[in-house]
PDB file of C-alpha atoms in Angstrom:
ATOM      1  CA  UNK A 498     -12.847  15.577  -4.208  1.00  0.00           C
ATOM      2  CA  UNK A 499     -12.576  18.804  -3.042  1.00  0.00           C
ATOM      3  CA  UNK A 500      -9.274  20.984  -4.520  1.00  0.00           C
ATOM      4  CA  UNK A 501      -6.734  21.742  -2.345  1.00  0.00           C
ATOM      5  CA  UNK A 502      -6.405  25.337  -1.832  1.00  0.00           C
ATOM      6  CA  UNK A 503      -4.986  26.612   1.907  1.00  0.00           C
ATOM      7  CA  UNK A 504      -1.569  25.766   1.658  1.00  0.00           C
ATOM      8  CA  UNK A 505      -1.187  26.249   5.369  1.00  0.00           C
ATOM      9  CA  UNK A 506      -3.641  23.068   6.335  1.00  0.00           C
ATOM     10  CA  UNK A 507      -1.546  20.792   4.205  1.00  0.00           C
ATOM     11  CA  UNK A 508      -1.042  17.459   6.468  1.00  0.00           C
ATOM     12  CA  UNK A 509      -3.393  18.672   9.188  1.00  0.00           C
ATOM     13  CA  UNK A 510      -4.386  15.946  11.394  1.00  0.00           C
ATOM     14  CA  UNK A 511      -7.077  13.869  10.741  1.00  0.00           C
ATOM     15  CA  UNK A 512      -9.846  14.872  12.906  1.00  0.00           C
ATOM     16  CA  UNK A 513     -13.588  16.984  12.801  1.00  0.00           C
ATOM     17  CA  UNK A 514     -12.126  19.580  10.604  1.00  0.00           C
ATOM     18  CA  UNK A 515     -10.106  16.815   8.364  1.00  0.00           C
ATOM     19  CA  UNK A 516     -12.787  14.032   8.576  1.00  0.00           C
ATOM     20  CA  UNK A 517     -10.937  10.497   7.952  1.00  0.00           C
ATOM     21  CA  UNK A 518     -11.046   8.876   4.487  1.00  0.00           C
ATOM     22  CA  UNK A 519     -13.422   6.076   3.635  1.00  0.00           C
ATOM     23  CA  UNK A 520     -12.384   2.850   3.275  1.00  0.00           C
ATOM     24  CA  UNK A 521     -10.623   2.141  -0.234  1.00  0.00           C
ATOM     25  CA  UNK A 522     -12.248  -0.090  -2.256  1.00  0.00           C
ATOM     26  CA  UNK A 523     -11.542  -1.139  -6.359  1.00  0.00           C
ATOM     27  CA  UNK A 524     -13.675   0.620  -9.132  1.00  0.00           C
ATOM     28  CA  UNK A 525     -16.374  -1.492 -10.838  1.00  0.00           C
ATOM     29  CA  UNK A 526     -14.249  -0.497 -14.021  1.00  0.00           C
ATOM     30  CA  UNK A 527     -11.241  -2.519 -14.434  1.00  0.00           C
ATOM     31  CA  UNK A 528      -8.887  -4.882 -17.226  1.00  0.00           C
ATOM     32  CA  UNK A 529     -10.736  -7.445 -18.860  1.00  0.00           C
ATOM     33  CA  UNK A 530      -9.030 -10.172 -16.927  1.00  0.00           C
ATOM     34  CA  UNK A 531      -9.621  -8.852 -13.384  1.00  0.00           C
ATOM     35  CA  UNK A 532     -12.416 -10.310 -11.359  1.00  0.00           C
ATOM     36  CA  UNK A 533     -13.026  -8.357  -8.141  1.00  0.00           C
ATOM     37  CA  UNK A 534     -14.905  -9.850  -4.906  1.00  0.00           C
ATOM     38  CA  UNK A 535     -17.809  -9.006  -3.663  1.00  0.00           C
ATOM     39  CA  UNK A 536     -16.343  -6.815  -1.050  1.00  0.00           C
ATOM     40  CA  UNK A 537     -14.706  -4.893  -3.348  1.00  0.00           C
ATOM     41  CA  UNK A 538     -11.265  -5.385  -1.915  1.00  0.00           C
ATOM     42  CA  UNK A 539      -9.562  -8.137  -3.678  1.00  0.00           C
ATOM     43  CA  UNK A 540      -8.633  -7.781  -7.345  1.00  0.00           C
ATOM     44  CA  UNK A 541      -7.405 -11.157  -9.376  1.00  0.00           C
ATOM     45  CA  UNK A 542      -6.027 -11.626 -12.773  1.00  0.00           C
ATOM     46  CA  UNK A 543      -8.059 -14.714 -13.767  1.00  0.00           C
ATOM     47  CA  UNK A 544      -6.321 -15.749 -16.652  1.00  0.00           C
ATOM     48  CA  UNK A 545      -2.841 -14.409 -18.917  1.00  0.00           C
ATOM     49  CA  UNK A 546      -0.479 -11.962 -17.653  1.00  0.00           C
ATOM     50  CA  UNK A 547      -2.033  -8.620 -19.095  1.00  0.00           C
ATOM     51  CA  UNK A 548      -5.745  -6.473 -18.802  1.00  0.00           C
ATOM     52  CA  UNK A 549      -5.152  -6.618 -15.150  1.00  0.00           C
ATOM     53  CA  UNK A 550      -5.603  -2.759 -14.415  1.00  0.00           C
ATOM     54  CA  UNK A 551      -7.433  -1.336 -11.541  1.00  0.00           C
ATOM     55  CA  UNK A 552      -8.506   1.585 -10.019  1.00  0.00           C
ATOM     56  CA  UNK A 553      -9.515   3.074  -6.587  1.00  0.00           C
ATOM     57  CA  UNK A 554     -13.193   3.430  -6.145  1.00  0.00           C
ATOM     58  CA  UNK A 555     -12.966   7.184  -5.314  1.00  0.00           C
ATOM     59  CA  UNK A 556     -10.428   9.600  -5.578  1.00  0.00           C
ATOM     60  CA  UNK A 557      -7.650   9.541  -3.220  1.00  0.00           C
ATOM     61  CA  UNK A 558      -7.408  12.460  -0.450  1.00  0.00           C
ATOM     62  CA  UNK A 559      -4.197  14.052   0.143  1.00  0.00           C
ATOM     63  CA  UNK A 560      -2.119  11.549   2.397  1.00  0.00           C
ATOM     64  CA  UNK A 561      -4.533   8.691   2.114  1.00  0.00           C
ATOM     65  CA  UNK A 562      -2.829   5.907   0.734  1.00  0.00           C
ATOM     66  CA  UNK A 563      -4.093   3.122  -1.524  1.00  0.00           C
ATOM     67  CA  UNK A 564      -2.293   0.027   0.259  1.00  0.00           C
ATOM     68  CA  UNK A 565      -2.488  -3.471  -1.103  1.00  0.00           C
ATOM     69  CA  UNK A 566      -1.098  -6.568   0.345  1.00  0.00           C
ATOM     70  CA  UNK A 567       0.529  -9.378  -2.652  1.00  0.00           C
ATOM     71  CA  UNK A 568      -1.921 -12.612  -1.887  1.00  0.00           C
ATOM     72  CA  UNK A 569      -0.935 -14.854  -5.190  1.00  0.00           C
ATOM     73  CA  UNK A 570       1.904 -14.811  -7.388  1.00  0.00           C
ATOM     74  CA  UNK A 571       2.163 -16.989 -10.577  1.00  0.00           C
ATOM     75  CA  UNK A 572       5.420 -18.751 -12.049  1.00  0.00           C
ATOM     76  CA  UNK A 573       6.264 -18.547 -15.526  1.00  0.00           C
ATOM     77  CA  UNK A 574       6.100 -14.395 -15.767  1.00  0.00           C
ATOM     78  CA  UNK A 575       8.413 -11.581 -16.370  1.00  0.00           C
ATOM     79  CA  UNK A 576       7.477  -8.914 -14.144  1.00  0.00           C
ATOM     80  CA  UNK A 577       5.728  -7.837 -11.360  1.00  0.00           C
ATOM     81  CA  UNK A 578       2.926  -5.145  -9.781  1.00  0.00           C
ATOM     82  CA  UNK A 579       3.030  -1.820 -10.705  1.00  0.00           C
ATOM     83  CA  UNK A 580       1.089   0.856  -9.017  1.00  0.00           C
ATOM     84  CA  UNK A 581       0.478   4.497 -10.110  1.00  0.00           C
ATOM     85  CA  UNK A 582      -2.136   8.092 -10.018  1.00  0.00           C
ATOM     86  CA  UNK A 583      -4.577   8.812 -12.879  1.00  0.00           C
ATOM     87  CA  UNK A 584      -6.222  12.156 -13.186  1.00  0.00           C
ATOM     88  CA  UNK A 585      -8.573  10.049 -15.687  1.00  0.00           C
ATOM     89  CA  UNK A 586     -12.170   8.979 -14.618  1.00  0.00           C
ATOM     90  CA  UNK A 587     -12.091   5.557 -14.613  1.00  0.00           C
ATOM     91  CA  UNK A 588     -15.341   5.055 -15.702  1.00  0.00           C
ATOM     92  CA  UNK A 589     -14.822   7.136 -18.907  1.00  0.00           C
ATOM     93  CA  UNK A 590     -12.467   4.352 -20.127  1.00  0.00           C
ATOM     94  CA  UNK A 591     -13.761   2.501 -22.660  1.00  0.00           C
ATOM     95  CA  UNK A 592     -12.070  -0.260 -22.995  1.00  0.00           C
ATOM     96  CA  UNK A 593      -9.260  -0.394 -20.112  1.00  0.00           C
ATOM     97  CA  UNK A 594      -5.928   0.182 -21.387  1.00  0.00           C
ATOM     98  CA  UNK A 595      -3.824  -3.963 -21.643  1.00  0.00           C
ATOM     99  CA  UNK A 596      -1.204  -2.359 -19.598  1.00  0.00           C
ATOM    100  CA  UNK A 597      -0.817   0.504 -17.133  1.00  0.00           C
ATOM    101  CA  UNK A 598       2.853   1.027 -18.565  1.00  0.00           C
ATOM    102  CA  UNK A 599       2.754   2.453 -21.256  1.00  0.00           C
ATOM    103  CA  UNK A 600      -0.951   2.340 -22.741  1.00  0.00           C
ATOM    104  CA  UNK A 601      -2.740   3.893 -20.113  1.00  0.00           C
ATOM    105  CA  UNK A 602       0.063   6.160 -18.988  1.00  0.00           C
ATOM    106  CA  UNK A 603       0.307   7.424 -22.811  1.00  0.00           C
ATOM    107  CA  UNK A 604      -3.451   8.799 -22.404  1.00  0.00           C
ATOM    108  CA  UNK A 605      -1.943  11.426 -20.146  1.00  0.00           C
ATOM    109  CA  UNK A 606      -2.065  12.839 -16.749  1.00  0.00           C
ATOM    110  CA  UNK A 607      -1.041   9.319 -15.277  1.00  0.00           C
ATOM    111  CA  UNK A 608       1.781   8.398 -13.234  1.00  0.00           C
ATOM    112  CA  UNK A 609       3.012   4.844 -12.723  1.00  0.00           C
ATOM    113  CA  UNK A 610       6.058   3.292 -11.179  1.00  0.00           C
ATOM    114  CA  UNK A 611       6.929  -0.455 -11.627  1.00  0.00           C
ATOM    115  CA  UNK A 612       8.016  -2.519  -8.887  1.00  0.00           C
ATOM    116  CA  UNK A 613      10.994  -4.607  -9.251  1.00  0.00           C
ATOM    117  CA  UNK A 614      12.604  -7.072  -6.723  1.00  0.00           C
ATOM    118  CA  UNK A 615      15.557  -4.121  -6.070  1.00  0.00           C
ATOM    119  CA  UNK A 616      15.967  -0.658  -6.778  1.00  0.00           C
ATOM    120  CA  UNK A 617      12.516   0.939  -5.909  1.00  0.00           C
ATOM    121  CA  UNK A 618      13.797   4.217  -4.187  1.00  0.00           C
ATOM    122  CA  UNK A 619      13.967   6.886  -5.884  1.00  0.00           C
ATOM    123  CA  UNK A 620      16.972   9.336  -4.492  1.00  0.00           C
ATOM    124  CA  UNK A 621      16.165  12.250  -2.714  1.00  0.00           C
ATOM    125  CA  UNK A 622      17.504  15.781  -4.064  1.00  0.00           C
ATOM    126  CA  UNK A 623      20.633  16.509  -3.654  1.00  0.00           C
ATOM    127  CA  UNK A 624      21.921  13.306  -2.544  1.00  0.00           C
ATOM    128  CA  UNK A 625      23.760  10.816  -4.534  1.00  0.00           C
ATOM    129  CA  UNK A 626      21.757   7.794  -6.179  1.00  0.00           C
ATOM    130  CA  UNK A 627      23.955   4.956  -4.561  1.00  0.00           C
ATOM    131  CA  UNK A 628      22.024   6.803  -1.049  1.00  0.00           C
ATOM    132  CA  UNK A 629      18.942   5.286  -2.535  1.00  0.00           C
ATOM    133  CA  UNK A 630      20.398   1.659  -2.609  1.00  0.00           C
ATOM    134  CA  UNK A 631      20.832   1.770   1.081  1.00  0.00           C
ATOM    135  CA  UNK A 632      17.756   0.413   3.248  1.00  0.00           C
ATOM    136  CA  UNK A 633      16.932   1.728   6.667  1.00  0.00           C
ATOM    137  CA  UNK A 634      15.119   0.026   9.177  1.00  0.00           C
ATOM    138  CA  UNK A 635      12.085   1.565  10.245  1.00  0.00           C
ATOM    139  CA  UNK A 636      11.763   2.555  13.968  1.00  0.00           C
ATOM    140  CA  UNK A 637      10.313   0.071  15.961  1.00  0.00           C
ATOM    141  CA  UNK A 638       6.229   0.323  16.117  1.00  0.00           C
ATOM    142  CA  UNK A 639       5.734   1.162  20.025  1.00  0.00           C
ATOM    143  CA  UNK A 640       8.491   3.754  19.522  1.00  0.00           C
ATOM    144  CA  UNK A 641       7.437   5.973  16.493  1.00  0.00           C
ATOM    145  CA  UNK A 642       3.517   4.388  15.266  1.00  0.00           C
ATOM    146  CA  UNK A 643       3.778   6.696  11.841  1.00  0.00           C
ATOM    147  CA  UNK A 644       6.195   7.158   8.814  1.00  0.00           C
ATOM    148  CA  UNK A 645       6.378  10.693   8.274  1.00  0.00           C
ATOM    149  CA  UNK A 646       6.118  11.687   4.210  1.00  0.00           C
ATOM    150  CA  UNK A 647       6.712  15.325   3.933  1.00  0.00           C
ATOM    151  CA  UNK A 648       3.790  16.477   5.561  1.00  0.00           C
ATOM    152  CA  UNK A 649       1.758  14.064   6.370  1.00  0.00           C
ATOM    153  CA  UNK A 650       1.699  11.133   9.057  1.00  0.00           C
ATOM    154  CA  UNK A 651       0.728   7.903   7.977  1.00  0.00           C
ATOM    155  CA  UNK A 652      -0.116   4.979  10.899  1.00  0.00           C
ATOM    156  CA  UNK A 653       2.587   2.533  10.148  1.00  0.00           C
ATOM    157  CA  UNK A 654       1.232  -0.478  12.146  1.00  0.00           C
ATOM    158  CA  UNK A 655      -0.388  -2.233   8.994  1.00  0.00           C
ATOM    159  CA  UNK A 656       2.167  -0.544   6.853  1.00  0.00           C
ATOM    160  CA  UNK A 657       4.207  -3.800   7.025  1.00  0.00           C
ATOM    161  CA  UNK A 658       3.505  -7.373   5.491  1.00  0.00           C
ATOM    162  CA  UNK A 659       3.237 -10.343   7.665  1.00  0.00           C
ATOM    163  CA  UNK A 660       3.950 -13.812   7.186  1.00  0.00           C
ATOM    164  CA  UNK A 661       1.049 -16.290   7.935  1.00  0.00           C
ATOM    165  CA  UNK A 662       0.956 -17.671  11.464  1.00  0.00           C
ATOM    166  CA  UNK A 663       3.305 -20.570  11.516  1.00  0.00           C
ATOM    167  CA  UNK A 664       6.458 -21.694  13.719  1.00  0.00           C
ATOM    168  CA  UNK A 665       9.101 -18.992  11.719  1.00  0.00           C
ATOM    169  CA  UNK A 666       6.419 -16.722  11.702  1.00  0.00           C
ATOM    170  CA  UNK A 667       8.482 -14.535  14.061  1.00  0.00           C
ATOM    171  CA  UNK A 668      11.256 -14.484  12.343  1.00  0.00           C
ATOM    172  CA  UNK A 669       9.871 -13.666   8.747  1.00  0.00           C
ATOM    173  CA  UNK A 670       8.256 -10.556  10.083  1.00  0.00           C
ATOM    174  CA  UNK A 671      10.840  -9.360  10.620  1.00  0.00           C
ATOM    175  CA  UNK A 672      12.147  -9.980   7.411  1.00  0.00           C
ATOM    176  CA  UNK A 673       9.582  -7.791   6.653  1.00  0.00           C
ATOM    177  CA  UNK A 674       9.883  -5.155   8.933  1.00  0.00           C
ATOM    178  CA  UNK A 675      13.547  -4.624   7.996  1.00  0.00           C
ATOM    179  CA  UNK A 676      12.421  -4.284   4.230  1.00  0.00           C
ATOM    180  CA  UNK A 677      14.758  -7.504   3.142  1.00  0.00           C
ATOM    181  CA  UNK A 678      12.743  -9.597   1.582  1.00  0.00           C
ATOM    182  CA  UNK A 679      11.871  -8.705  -2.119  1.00  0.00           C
ATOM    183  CA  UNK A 680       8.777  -6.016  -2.022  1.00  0.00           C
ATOM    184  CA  UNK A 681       7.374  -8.638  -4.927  1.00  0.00           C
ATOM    185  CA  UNK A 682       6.881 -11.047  -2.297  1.00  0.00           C
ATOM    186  CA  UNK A 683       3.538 -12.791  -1.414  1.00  0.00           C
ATOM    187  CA  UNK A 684       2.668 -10.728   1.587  1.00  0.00           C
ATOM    188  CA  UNK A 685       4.478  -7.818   0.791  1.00  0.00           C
ATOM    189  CA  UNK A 686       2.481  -4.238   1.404  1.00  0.00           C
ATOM    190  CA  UNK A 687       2.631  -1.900  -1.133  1.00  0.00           C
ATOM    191  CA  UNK A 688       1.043   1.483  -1.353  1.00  0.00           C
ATOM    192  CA  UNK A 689       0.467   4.931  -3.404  1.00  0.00           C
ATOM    193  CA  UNK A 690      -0.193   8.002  -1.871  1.00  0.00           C
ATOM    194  CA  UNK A 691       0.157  11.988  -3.094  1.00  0.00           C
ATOM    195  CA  UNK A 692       1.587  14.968  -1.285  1.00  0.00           C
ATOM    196  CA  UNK A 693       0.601  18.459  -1.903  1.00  0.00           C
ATOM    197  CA  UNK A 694       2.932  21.263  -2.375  1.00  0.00           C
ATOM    198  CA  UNK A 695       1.997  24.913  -2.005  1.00  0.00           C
ATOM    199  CA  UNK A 696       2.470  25.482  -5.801  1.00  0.00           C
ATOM    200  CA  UNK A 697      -0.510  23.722  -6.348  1.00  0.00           C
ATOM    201  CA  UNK A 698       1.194  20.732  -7.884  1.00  0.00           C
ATOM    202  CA  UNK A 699       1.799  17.695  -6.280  1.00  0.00           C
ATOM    203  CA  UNK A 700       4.285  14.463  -5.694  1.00  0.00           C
ATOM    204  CA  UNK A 701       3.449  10.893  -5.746  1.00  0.00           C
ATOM    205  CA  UNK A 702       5.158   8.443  -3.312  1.00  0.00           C
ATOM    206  CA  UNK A 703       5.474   4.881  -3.063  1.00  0.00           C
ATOM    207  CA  UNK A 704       5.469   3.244   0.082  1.00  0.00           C
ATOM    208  CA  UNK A 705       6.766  -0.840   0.580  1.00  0.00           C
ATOM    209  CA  UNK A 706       6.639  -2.463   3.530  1.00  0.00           C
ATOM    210  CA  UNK A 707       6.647   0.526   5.591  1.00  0.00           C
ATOM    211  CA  UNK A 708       9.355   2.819   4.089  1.00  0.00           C
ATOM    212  CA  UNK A 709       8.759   5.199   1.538  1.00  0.00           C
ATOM    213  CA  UNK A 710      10.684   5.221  -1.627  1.00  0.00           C
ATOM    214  CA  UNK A 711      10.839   9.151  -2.068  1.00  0.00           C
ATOM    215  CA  UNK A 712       9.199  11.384  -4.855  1.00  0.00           C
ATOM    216  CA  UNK A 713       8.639   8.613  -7.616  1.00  0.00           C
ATOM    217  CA  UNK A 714       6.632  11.663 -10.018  1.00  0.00           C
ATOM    218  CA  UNK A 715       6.477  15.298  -9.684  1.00  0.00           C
ATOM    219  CA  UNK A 716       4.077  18.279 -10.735  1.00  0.00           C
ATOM    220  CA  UNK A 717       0.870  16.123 -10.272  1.00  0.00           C
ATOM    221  CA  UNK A 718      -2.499  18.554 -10.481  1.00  0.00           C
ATOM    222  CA  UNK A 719      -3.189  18.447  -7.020  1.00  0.00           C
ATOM    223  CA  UNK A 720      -6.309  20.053  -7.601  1.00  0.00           C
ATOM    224  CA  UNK A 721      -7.901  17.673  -9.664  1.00  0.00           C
ATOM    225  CA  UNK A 722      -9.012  14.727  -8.197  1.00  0.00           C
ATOM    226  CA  UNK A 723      -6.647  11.306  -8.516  1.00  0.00           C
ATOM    227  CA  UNK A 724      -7.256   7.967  -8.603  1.00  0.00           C
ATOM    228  CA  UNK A 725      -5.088   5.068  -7.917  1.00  0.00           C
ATOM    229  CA  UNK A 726      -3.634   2.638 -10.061  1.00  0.00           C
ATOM    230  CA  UNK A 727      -2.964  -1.292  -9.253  1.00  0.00           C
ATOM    231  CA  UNK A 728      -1.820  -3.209 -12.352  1.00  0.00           C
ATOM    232  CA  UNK A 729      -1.653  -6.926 -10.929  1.00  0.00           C
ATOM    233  CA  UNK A 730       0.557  -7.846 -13.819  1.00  0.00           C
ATOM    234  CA  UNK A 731       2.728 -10.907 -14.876  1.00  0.00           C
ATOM    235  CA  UNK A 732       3.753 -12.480 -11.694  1.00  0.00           C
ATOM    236  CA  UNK A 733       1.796 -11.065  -9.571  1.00  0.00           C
ATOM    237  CA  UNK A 734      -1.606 -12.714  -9.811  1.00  0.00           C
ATOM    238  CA  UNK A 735      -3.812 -11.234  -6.526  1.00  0.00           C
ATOM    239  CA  UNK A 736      -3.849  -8.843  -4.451  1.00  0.00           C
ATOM    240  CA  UNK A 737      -6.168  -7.525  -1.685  1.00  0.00           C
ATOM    241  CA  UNK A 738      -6.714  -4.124  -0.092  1.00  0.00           C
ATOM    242  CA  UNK A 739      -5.673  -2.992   3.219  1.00  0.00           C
ATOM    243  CA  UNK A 740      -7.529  -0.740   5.197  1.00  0.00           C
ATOM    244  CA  UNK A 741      -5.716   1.874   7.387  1.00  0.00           C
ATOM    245  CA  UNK A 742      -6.457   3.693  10.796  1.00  0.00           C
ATOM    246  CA  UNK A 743      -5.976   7.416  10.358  1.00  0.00           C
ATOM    247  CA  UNK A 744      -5.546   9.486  13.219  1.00  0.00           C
ATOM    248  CA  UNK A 745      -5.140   8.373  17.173  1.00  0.00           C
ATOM    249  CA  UNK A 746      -4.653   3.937  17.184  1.00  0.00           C
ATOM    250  CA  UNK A 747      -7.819   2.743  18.626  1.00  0.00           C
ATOM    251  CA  UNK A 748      -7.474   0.886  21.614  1.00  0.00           C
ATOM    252  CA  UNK A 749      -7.919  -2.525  20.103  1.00  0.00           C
ATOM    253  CA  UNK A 750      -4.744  -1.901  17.940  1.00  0.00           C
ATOM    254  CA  UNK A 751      -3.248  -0.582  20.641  1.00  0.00           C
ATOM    255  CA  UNK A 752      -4.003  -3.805  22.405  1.00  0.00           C
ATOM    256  CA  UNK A 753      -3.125  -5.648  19.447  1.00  0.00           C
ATOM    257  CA  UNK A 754       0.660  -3.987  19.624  1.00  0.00           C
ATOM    258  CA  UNK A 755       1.197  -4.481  23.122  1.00  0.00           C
ATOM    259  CA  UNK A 756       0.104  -8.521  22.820  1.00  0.00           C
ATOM    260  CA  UNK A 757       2.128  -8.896  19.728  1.00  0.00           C
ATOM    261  CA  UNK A 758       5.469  -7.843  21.250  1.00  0.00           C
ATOM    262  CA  UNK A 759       5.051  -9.495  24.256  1.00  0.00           C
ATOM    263  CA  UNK A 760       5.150 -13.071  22.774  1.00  0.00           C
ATOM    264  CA  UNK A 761       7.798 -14.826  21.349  1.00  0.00           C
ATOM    265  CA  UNK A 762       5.508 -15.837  18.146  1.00  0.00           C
ATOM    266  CA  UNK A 763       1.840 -15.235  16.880  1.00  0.00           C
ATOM    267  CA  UNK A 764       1.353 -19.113  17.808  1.00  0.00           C
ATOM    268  CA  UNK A 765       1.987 -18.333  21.283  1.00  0.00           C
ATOM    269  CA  UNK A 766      -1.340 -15.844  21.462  1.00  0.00           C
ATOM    270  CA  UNK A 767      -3.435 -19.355  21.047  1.00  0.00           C
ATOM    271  CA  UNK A 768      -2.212 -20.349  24.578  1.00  0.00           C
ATOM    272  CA  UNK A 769      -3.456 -16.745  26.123  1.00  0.00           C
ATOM    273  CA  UNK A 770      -6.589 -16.661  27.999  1.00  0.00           C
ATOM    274  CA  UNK A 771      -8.157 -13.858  25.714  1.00  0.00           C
ATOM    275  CA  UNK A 772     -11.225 -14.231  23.653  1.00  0.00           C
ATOM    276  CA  UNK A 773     -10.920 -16.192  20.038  1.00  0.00           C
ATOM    277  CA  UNK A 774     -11.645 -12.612  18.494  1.00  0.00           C
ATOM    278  CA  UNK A 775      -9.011 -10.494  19.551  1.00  0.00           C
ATOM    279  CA  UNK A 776      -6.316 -13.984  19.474  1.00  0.00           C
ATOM    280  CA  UNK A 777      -7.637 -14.193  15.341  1.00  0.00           C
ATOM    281  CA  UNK A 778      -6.974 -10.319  15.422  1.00  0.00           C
ATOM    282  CA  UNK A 779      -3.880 -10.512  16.788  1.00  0.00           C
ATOM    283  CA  UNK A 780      -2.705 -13.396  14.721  1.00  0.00           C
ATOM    284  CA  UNK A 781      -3.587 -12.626  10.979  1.00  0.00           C
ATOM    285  CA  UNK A 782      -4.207  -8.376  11.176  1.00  0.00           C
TER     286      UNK A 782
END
């Protein structure tokens, strides 16, 4: 990954002269309990609660985010996912660290936050900590499509978890939406990203559901290239990535948007006279 260097084209749109990033997908290397599919974009913990690190495939670009969705959870566990940057090539660990926190993080130039079911923002500078307790609700999709992080714009139609199709369907997403259920949730979205500064260094933000939880690590080497981090630890057995549109919304989200807030429910699509594709699209994306 190439450093960053020209302060000035920090957060410039993704386009021909900021090409968009390729899809994520996990590194081959991984915990000794993690079994990843074929696709490369669903990570399990087979068996225990620990050896369940993970990486990103390649190096994160600045404002990409590493987004996973929570697809299993297991009773009996204390604790849930935590996610996280390494400056450290995966692939010259040998073995991967039992835990992210604090084994791998006490190798050095790594960064990882643990998720908890409360108190995952961090408080902004300047502003009292009791600010950070305080959810907002995010503005609705068709009026503002991105969450602005410093300088970057992130698309935040997929940002958001969603409840599988069912008659309270509509009603849990927007459980979701508003950030009130638990972030440790099955279906939950969580996500990693890094933001440049122009001193070269760079901060690390956390993103749930669709709202970002503020600077959760400071002075990362932006110039040296960072991977992310997924421990799928204790409770949280699976998880899967998911992929973002960078950029302009292509017309089938667009459509996708415009269908979804014109029902009542997702069950409701399945009496439209639209083709099984775009109602499956509409449904579970």
């Amino acid at each position: 990954m190439a450093a960053v260097s020209d302060p000035m084209e920090l957060g410039a749109p993704w386009g021909p002269a900021r090409p968009e990033p390729s899809p994520t997908r996990f590194h081959r290397v991984h915990g000794a309990n993690i079994r990843v599919d074929p696709s490369g974009t669903r990570a399990t913990r087979v068996e225990s609660f620990a050896h369940g690190v993970c990486f990103s495939r390649e190096p994160l670009a600045p404002g990409q985010i590493f987004l996973v969705e929570i697809e299993e959870k297991e009773l009996g566990w204390c604790g849930h996912l935590r996610l996280g940057l390494t400056a450290l090539d995966p692939a010259s660990l040998a073995p991967v660290p039992e835990f992210s926190l604090p084994d791998l993080v006490s190798l050095g130039h790594t960064w990882v936050f643990a998720i908890t079911r409360h108190h995952n923002r961090v408080p902004r500078e300047g502003r009292p900590a009791a600010e950070a307790a305080v959810p907002c609700r995010p503005p609705a999709l068709l009026v503002e499509p991105y969450l602005c992080i410093e300088q970057f714009r992130i698309p935040r139609d997929r940002l958001v978890g969603r409840s599988r199709p069912g008659l309270y369907s509509h009603l849990l997403d927007q459980l979701y939406e508003l950030n009130v259920l638990p972030p440790t949730a099955r279906r939950s979205r969580l996500g990693v990203l890094f933001c440049p500064r122009p001193d070269g260094t760079a901060d690390m933000h956390i993103v749930i559901n669709g709202e970002d939880m503020g600077p959760s690590a400071r002075g990362l080497p932006a110039a040296q290239p960072l991977y992310a981090v997924v421990d799928v630890f204790a409770s949280t057995k699976s998880v899967r990535l998911v992929q973002l549109e960078y950029g302009l919304p292509s017309l089938q989200t667009l459509c996708r948007l415009v269908i979804q807030r014109s029902v009542v429910h997702r069950l409701a699509i399945d009496g439209l006279h639209l083709p099984k594709g775009l109602k499956d699209f509409c449904k579970y994306e």
